[in-house]
Coordinates of N, CA and C in Angstrom, one line a residue:
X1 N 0.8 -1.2 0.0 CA 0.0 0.0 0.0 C 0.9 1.2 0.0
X2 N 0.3 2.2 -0.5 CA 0.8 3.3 -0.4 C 0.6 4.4 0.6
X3 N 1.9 4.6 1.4 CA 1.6 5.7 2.4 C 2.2 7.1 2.1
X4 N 1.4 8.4 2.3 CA 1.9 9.2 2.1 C 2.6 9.8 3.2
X5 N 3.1 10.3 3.9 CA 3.8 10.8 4.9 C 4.3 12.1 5.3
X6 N 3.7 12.7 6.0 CA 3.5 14.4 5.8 C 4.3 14.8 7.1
X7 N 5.3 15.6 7.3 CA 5.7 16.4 8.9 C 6.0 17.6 8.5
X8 N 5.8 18.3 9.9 CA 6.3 19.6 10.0 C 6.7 19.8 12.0
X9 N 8.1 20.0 11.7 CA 9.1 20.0 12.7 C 9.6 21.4 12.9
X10 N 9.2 21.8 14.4 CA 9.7 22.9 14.6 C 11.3 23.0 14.6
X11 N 11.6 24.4 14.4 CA 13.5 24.1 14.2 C 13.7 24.9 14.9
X12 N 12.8 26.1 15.7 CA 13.1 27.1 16.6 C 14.1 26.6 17.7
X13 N 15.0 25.4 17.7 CA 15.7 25.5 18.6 C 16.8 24.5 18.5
X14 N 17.6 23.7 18.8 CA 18.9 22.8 19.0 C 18.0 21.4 18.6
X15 N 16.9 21.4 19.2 CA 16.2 19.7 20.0 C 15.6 19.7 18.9
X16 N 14.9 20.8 18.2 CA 13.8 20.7 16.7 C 14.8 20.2 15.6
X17 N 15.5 21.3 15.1 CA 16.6 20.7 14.2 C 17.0 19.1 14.1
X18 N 17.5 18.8 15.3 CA 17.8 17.3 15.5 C 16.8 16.0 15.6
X19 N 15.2 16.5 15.8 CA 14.1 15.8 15.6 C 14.0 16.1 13.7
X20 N 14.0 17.2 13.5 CA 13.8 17.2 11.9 C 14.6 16.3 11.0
X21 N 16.0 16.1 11.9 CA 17.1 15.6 11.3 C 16.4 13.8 11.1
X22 N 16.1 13.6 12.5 CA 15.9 12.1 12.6 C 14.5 11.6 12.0
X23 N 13.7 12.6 12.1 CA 12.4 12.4 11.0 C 12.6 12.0 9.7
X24 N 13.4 12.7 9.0 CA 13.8 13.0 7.5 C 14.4 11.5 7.6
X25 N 15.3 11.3 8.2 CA 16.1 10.3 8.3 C 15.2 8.2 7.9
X26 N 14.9 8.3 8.7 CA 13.4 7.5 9.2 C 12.7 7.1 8.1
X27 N 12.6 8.5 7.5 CA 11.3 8.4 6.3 C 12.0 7.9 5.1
X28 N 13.0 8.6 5.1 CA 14.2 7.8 3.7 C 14.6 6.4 3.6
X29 N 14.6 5.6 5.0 CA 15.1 4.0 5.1 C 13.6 3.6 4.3
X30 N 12.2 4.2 4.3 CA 11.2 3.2 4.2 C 10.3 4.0 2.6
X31 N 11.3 5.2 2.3 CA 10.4 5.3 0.9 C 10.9 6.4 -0.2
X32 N 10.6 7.9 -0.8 CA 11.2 8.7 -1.2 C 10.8 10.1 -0.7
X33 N 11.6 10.7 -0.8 CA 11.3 12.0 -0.9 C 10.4 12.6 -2.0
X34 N 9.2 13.0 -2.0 CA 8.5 13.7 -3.5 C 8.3 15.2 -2.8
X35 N 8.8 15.8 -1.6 CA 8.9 17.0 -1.6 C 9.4 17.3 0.1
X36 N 10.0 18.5 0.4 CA 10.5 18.3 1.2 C 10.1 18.0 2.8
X37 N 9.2 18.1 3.1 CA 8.9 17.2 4.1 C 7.5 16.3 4.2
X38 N 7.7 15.5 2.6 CA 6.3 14.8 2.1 C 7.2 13.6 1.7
X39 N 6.9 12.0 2.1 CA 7.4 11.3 1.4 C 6.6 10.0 0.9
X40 N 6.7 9.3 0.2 CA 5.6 8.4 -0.6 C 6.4 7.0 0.0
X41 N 5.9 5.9 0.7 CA 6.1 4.6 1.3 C 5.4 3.7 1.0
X42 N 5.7 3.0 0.1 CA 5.1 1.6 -0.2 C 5.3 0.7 0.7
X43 N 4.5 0.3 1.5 CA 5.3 -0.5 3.2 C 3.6 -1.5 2.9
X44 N 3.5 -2.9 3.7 CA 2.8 -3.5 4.0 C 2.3 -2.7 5.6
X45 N 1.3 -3.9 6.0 CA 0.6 -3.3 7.4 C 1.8 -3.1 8.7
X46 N 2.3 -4.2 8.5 CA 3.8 -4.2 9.8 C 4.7 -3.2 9.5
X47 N 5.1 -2.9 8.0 CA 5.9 -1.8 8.7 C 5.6 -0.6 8.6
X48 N 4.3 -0.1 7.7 CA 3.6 0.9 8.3 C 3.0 1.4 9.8
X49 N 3.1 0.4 10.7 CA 3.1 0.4 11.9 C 3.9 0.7 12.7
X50 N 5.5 0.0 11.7 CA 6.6 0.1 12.6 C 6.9 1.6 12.3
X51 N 6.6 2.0 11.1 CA 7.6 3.7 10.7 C 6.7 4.7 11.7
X52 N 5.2 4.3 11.9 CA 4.2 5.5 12.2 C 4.7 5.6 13.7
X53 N 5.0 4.2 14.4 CA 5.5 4.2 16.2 C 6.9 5.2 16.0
X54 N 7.5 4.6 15.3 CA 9.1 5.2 15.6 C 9.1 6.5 15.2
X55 N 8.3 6.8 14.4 CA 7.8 9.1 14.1 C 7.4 9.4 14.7
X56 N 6.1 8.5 15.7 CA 5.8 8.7 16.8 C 6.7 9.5 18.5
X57 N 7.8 8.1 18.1 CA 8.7 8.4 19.6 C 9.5 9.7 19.1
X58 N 9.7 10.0 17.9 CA 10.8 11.2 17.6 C 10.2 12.3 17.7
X59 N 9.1 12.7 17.8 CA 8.7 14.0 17.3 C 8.1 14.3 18.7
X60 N 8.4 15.8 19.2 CA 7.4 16.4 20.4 C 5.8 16.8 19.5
X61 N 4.9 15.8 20.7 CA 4.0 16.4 20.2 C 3.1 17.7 20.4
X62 N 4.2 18.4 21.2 CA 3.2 19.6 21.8 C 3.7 20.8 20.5
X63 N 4.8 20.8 19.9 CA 5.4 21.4 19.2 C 5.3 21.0 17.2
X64 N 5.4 20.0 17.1 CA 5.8 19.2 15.3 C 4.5 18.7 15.5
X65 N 4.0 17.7 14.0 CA 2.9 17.2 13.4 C 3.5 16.4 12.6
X66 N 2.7 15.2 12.8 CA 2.9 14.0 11.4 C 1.4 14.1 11.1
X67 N 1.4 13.6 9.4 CA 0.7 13.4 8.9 C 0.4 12.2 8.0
X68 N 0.0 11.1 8.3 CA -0.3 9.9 7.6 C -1.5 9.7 6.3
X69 N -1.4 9.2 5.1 CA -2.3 9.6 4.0 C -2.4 7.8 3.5
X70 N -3.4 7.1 3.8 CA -3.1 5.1 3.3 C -3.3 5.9 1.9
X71 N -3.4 5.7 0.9 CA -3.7 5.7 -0.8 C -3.6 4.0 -1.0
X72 N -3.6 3.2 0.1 CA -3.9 1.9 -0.5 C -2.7 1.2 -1.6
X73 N -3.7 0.2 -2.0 CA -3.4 -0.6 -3.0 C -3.1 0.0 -4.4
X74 N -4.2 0.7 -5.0 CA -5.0 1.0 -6.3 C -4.8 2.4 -6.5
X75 N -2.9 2.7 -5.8 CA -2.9 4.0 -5.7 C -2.6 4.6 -7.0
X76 N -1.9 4.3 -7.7 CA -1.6 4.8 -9.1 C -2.7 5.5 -9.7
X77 N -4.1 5.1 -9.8 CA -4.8 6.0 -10.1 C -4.8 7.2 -9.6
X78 N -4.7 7.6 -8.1 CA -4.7 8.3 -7.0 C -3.5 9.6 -7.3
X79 N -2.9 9.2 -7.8 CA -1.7 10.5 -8.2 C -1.3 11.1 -8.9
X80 N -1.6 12.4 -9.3 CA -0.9 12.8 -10.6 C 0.0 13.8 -10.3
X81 N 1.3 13.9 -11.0 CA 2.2 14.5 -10.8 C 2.6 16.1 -12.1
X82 N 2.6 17.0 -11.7 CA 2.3 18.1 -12.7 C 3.5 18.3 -12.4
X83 N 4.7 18.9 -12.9 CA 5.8 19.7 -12.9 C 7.3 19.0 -12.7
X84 N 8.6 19.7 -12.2 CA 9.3 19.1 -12.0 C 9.9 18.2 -11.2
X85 N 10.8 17.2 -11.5 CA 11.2 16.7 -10.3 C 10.5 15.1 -10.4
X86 N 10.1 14.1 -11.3 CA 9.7 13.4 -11.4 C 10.4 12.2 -10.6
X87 N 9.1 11.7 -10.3 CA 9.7 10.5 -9.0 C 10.2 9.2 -10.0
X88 N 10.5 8.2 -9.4 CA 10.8 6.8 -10.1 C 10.0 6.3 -9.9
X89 N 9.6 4.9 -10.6 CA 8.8 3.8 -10.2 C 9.3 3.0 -8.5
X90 N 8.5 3.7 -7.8 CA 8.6 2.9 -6.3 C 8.7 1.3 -6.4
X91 N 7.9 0.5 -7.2 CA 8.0 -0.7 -7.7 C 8.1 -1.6 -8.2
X92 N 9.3 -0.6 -9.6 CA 10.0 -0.8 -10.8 C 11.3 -1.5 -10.2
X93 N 12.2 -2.0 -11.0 CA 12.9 -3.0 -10.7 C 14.1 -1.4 -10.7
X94 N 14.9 -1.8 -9.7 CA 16.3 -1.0 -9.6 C 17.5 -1.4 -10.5
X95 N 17.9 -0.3 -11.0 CA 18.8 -0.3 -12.3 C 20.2 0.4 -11.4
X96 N 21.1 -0.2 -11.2 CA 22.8 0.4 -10.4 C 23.8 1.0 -11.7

């Protein structure tokens, strides 16, 4: 399925910066970047569970926001992409 994955990390300080740091981080082991603090995750149920806990423990919640978006299965219909900056096939075969 497809997860969209949305934050906004306050940086007003040493502790935000270093949460933005480990957010960003996190989000990149499990999908891509399509903007800068938006990322697209093709994960099954387990590890969309595992990434939403572990953004969970990083982020203050009185301060930052996550934003979780399922698009499912049948997401390809679900997306259109206008401009620059085109993403890759998330589950196209990798070319080195």
């Amino acid at each position: 399925m497809l997860i969209l994955i949305t934050y906004d990390v306050s940086t007003e300080d040493a502790d935000g910066r270093k949460r933005l740091r480990k957010v960003a981080k996190q989000c990149v082991n499990y999908g891509q970047r399509v903007q800068n603090s938006v990322f697209e995750c093709v994960v099954d149920a387990a590890k969309y569970r595992q990434i939403k806990a572990t953004l969970e423990d990083i982020i203050d919640k009185d301060k930052d926001s996550l934003r979780f978006y399922n698009l499912g299965n049948n997401y390809k219909s679900k997306v259109t992409h206008i401009g620059i900056k085109e993403s890759y096939d998330i589950e196209g075969p990798l070319i080195f």
